[in-house]
PDB file of C-alpha atoms in Angstrom:
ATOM      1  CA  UNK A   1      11.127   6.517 -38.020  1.00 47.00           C
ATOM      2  CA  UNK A   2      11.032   2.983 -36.631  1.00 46.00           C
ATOM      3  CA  UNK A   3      11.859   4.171 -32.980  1.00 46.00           C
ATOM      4  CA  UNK A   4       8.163   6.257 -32.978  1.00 45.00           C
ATOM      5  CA  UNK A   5       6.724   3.122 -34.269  1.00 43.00           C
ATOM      6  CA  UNK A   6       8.076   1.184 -31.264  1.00 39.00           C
ATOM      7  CA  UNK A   7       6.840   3.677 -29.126  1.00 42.00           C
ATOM      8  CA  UNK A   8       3.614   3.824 -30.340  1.00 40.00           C
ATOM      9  CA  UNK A   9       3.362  -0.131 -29.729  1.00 42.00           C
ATOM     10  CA  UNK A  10       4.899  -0.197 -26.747  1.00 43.00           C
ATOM     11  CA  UNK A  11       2.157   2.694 -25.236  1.00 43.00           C
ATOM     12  CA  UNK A  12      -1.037   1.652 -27.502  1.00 43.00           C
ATOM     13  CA  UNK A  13      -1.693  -1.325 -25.376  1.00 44.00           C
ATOM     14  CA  UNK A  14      -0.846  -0.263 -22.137  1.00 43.00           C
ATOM     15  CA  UNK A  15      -3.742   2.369 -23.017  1.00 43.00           C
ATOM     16  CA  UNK A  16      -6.177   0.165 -24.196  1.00 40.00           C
ATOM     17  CA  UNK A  17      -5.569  -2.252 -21.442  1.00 67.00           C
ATOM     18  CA  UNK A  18      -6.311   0.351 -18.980  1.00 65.00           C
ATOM     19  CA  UNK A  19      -9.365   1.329 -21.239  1.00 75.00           C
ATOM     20  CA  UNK A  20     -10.109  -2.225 -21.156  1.00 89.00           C
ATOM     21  CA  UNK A  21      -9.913  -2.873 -17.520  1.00 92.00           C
ATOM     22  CA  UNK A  22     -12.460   0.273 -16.962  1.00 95.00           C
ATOM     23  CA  UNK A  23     -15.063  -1.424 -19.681  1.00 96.00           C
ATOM     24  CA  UNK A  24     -15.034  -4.598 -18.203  1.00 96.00           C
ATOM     25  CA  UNK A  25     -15.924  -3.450 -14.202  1.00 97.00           C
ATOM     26  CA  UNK A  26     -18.364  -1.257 -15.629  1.00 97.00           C
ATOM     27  CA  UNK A  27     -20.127  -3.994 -18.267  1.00 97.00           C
ATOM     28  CA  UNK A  28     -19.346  -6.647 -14.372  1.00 96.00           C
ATOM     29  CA  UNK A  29     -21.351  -3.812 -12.484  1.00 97.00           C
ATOM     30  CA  UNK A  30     -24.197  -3.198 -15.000  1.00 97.00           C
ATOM     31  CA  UNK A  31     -24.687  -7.180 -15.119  1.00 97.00           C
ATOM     32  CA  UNK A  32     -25.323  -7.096 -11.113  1.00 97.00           C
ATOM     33  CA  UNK A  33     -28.484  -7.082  -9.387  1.00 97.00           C
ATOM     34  CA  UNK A  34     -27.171  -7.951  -5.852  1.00 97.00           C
ATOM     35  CA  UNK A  35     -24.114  -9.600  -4.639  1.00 97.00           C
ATOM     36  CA  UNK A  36     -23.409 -11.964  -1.391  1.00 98.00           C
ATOM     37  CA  UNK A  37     -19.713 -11.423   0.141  1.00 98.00           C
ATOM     38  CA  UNK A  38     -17.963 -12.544   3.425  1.00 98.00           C
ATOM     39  CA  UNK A  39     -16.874  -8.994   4.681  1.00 98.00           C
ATOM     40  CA  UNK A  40     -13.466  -8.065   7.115  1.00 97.00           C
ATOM     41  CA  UNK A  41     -14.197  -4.241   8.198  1.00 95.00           C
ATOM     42  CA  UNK A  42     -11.180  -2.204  10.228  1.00 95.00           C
ATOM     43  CA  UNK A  43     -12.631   0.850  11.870  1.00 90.00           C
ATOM     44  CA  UNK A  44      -9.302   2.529  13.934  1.00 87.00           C
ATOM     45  CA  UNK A  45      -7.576  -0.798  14.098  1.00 89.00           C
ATOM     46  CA  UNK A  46     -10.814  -2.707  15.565  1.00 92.00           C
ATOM     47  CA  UNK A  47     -11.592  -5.499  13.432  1.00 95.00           C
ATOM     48  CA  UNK A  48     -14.844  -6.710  12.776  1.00 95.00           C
ATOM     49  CA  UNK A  49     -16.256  -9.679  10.160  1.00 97.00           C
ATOM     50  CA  UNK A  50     -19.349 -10.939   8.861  1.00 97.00           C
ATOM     51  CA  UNK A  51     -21.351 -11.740   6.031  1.00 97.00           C
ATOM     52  CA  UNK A  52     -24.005  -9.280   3.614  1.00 98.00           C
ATOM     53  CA  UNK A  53     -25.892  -8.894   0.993  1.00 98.00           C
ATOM     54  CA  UNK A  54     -26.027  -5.781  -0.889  1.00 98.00           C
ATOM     55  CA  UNK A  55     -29.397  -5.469  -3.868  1.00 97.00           C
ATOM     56  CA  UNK A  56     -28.973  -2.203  -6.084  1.00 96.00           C
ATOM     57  CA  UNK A  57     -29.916   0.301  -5.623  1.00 95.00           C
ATOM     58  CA  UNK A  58     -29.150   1.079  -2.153  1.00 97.00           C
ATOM     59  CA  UNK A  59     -30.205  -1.818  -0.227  1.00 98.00           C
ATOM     60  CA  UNK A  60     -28.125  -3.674   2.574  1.00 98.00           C
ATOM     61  CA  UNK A  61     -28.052  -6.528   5.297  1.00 98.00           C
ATOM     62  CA  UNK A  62     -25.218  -7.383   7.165  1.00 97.00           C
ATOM     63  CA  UNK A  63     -24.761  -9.843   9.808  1.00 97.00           C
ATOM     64  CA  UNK A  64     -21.599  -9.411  12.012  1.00 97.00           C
ATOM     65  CA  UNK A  65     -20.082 -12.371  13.843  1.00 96.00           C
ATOM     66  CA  UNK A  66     -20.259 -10.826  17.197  1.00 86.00           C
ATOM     67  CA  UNK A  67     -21.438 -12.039  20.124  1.00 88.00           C
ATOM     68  CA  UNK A  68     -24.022  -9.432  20.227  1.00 89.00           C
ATOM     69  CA  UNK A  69     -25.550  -9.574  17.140  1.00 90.00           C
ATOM     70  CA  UNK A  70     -25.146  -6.915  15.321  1.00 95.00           C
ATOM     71  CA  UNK A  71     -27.207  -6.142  11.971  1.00 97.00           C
ATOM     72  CA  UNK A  72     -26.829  -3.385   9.752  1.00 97.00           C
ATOM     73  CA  UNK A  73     -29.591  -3.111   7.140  1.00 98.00           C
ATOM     74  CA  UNK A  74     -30.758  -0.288   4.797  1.00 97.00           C
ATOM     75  CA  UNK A  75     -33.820  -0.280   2.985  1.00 97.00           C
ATOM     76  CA  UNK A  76     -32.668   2.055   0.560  1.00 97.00           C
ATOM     77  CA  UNK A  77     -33.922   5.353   2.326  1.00 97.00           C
ATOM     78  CA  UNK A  78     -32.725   4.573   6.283  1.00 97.00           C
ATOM     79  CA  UNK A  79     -29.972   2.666   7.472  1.00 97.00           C
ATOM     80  CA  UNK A  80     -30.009   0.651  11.316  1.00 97.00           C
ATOM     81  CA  UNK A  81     -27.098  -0.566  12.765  1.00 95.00           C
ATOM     82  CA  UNK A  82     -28.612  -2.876  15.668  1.00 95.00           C
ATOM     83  CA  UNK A  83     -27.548  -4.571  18.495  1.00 94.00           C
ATOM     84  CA  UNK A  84     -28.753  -5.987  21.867  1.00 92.00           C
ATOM     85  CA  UNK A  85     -28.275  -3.056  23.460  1.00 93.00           C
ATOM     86  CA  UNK A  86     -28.426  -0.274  21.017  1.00 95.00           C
ATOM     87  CA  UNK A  87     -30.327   1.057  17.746  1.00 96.00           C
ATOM     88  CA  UNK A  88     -29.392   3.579  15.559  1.00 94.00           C
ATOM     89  CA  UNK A  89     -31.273   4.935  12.812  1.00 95.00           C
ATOM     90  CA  UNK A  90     -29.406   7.160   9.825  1.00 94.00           C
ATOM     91  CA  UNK A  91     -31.073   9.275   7.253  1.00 95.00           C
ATOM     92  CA  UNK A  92     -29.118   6.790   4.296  1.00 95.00           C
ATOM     93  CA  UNK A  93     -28.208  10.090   2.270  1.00 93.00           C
ATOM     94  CA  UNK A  94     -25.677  11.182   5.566  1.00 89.00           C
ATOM     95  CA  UNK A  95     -23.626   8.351   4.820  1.00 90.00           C
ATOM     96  CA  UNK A  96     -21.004   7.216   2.324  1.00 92.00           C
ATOM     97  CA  UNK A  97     -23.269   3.966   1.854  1.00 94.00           C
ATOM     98  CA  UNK A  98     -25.961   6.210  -0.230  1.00 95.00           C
ATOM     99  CA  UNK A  99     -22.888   6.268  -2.529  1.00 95.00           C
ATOM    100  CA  UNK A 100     -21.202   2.872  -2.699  1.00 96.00           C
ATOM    101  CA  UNK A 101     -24.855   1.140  -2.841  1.00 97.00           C
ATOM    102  CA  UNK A 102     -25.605   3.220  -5.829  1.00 97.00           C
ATOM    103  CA  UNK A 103     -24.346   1.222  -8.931  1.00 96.00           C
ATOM    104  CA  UNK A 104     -25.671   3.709 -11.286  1.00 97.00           C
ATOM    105  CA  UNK A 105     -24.028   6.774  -9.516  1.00 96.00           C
ATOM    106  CA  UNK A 106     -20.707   4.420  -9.134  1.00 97.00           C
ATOM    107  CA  UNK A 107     -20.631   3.433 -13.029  1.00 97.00           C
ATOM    108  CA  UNK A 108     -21.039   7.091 -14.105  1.00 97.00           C
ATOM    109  CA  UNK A 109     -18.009   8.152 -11.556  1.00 96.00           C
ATOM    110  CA  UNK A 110     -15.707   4.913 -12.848  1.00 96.00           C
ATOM    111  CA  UNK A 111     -16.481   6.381 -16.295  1.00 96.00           C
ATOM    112  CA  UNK A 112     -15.157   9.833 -15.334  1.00 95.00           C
ATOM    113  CA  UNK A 113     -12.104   8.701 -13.395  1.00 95.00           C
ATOM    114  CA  UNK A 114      -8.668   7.834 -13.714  1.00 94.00           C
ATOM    115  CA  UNK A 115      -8.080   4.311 -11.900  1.00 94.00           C
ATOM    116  CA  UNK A 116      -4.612   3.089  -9.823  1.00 95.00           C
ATOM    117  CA  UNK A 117      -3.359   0.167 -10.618  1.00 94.00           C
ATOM    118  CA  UNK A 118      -2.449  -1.115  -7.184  1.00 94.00           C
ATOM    119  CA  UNK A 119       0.720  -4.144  -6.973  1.00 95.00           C
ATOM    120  CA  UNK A 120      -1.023  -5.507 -10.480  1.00 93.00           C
ATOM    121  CA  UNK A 121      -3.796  -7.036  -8.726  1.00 95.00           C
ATOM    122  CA  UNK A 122      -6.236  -4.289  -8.017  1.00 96.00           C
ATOM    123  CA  UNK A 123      -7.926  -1.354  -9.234  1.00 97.00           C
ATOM    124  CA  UNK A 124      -8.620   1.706  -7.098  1.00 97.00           C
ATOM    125  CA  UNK A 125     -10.686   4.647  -7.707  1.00 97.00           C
ATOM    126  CA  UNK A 126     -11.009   7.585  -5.725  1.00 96.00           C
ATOM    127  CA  UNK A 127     -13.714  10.380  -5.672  1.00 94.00           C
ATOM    128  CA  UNK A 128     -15.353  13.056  -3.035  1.00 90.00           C
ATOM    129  CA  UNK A 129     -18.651  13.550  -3.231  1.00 90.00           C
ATOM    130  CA  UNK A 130     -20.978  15.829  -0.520  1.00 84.00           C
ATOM    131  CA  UNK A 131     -17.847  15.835   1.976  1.00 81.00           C
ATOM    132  CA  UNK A 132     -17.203  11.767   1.822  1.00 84.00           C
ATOM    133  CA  UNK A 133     -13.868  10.639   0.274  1.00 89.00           C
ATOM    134  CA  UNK A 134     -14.058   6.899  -1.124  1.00 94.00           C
ATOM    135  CA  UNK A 135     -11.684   4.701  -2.036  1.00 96.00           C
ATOM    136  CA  UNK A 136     -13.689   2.201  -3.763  1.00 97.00           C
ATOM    137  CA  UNK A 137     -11.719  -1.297  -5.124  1.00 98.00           C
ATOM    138  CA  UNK A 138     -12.109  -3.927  -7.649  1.00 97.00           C
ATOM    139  CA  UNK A 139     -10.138  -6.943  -8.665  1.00 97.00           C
ATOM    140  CA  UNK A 140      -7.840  -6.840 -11.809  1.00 95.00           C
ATOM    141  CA  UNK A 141      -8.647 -10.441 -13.091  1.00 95.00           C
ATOM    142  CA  UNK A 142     -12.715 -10.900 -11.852  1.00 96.00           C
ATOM    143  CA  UNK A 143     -13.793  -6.791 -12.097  1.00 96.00           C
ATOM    144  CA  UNK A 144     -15.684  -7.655  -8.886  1.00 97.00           C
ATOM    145  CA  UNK A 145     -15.991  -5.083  -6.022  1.00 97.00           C
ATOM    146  CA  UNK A 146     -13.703  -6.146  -3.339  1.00 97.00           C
ATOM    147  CA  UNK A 147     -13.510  -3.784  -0.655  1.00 97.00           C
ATOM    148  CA  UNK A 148     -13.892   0.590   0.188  1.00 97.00           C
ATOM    149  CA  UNK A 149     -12.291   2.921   2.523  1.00 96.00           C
ATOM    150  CA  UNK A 150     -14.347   6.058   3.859  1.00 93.00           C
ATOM    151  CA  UNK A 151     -14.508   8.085   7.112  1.00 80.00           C
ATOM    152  CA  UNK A 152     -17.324   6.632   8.666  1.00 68.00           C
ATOM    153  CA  UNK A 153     -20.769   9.136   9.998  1.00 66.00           C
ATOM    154  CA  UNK A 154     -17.815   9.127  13.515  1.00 74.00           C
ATOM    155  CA  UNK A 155     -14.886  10.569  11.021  1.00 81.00           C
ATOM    156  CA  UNK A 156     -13.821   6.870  11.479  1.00 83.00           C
ATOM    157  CA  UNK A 157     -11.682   5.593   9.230  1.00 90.00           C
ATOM    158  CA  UNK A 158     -13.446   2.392   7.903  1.00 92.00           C
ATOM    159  CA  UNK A 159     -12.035   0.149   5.390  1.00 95.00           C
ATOM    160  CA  UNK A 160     -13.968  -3.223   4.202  1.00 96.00           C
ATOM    161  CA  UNK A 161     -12.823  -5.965   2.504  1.00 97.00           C
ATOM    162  CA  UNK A 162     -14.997  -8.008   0.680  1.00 98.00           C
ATOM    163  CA  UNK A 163     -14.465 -12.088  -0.249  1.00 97.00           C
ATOM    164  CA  UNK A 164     -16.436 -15.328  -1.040  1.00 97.00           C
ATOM    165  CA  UNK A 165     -18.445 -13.251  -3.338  1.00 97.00           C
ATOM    166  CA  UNK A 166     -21.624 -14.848  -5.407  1.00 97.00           C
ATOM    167  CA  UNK A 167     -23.245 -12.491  -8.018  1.00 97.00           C
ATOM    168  CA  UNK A 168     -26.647 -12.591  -8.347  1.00 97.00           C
ATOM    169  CA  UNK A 169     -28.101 -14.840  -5.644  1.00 95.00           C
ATOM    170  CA  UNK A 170     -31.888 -15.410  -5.119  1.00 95.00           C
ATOM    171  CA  UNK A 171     -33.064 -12.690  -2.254  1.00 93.00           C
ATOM    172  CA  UNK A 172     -35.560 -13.291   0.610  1.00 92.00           C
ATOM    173  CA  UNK A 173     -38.226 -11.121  -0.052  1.00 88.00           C
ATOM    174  CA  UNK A 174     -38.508  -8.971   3.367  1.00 92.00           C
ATOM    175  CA  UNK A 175     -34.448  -9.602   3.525  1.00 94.00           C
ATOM    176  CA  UNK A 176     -33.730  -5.706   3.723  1.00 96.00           C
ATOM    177  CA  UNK A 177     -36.794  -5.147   6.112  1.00 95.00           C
ATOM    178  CA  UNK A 178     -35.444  -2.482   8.792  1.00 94.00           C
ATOM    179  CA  UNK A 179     -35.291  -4.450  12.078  1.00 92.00           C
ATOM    180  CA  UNK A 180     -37.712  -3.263  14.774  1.00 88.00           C
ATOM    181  CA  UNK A 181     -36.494  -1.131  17.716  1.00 87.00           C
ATOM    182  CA  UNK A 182     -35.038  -2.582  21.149  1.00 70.00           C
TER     183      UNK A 182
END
């Protein structure tokens, strides 16, 4: 008898730490209106950086430090990825943004799935949804966001990293404002 009561100890808080971890990234998502973040993003092995702003739902601006000045903003229906050269306009539904920028869509998904526990410091959920695979990530200790990996609108593998992140932050008002054509 007292060797299934040291099992049951043993497993009960494993469980409810797991339950617990879920809880609190959901309770750290609902309490976010926008976040600011320092970004590193590896599309096949080329390395990019910058710095964004993401508002829920579904709003972007990212500002790359390249030399030639690349933006990419969504206003929550199209996204433009902008240089000096070039300008590209998405329908924001074709991409695995529409999906990540959703906090309501992501906090009913985190609900429904089982997380990874990745080298005790992270915690990794995985879902399809209308053909994109994302690997989305939080941090054990903070529940922040810290980074996804999709296949990019290219079938590019894309993985970001997110740091230096303030919750939160007062927005300029035309901040997500698509920028105007070359």
């Amino acid at each position: 008898m007292k060797k299934y009561y040291l099992i049951l100890f043993i497993f009960f808080p494993l469980t409810e730490s797991v339950a617990s971890i879920k809880n609190n990234i959901i309770k750290n998502l609902q309490n976010i209106n926008n976040i600011s973040f320092d970004f590193e993003q590896n599309i096949n092995g080329k390395t990019e950086g910058g710095n964004c702003i993401i508002e829920y739902p579904k709003k972007i601006f990212c500002k790359y430090n390249l030399k030639n000045k690349k933006v990419l903003v969504s206003n929550g229906n199209s996204l433009v990825i902008k240089t000096q050269s070039s300008y590209y306009l998405y329908p924001l539904e074709k991409t695995s943004l529409n999906l990540i920028l959703n906090k309501e869509f992501l906090i009913t998904k985190i609900s429904n799935l089982k997380e990874r526990i990745i080298e005790d410091k992270f915690i990794n959920y995985n879902f399809t949804e209308n053909d994109n695979e994302i690997n989305i990530f939080f941090d054990k200790k903070s529940f922040n966001l810290i980074g996804w990996q999709t296949l990019d609108i290219y079938q590019n593998l894309s993985i970001t990293y997110l740091n230096s992140i303030i919750k939160n932050k007062k927005i300029k008002k035309n901040q997500f404002q698509l920028p105007a054509q070359n």
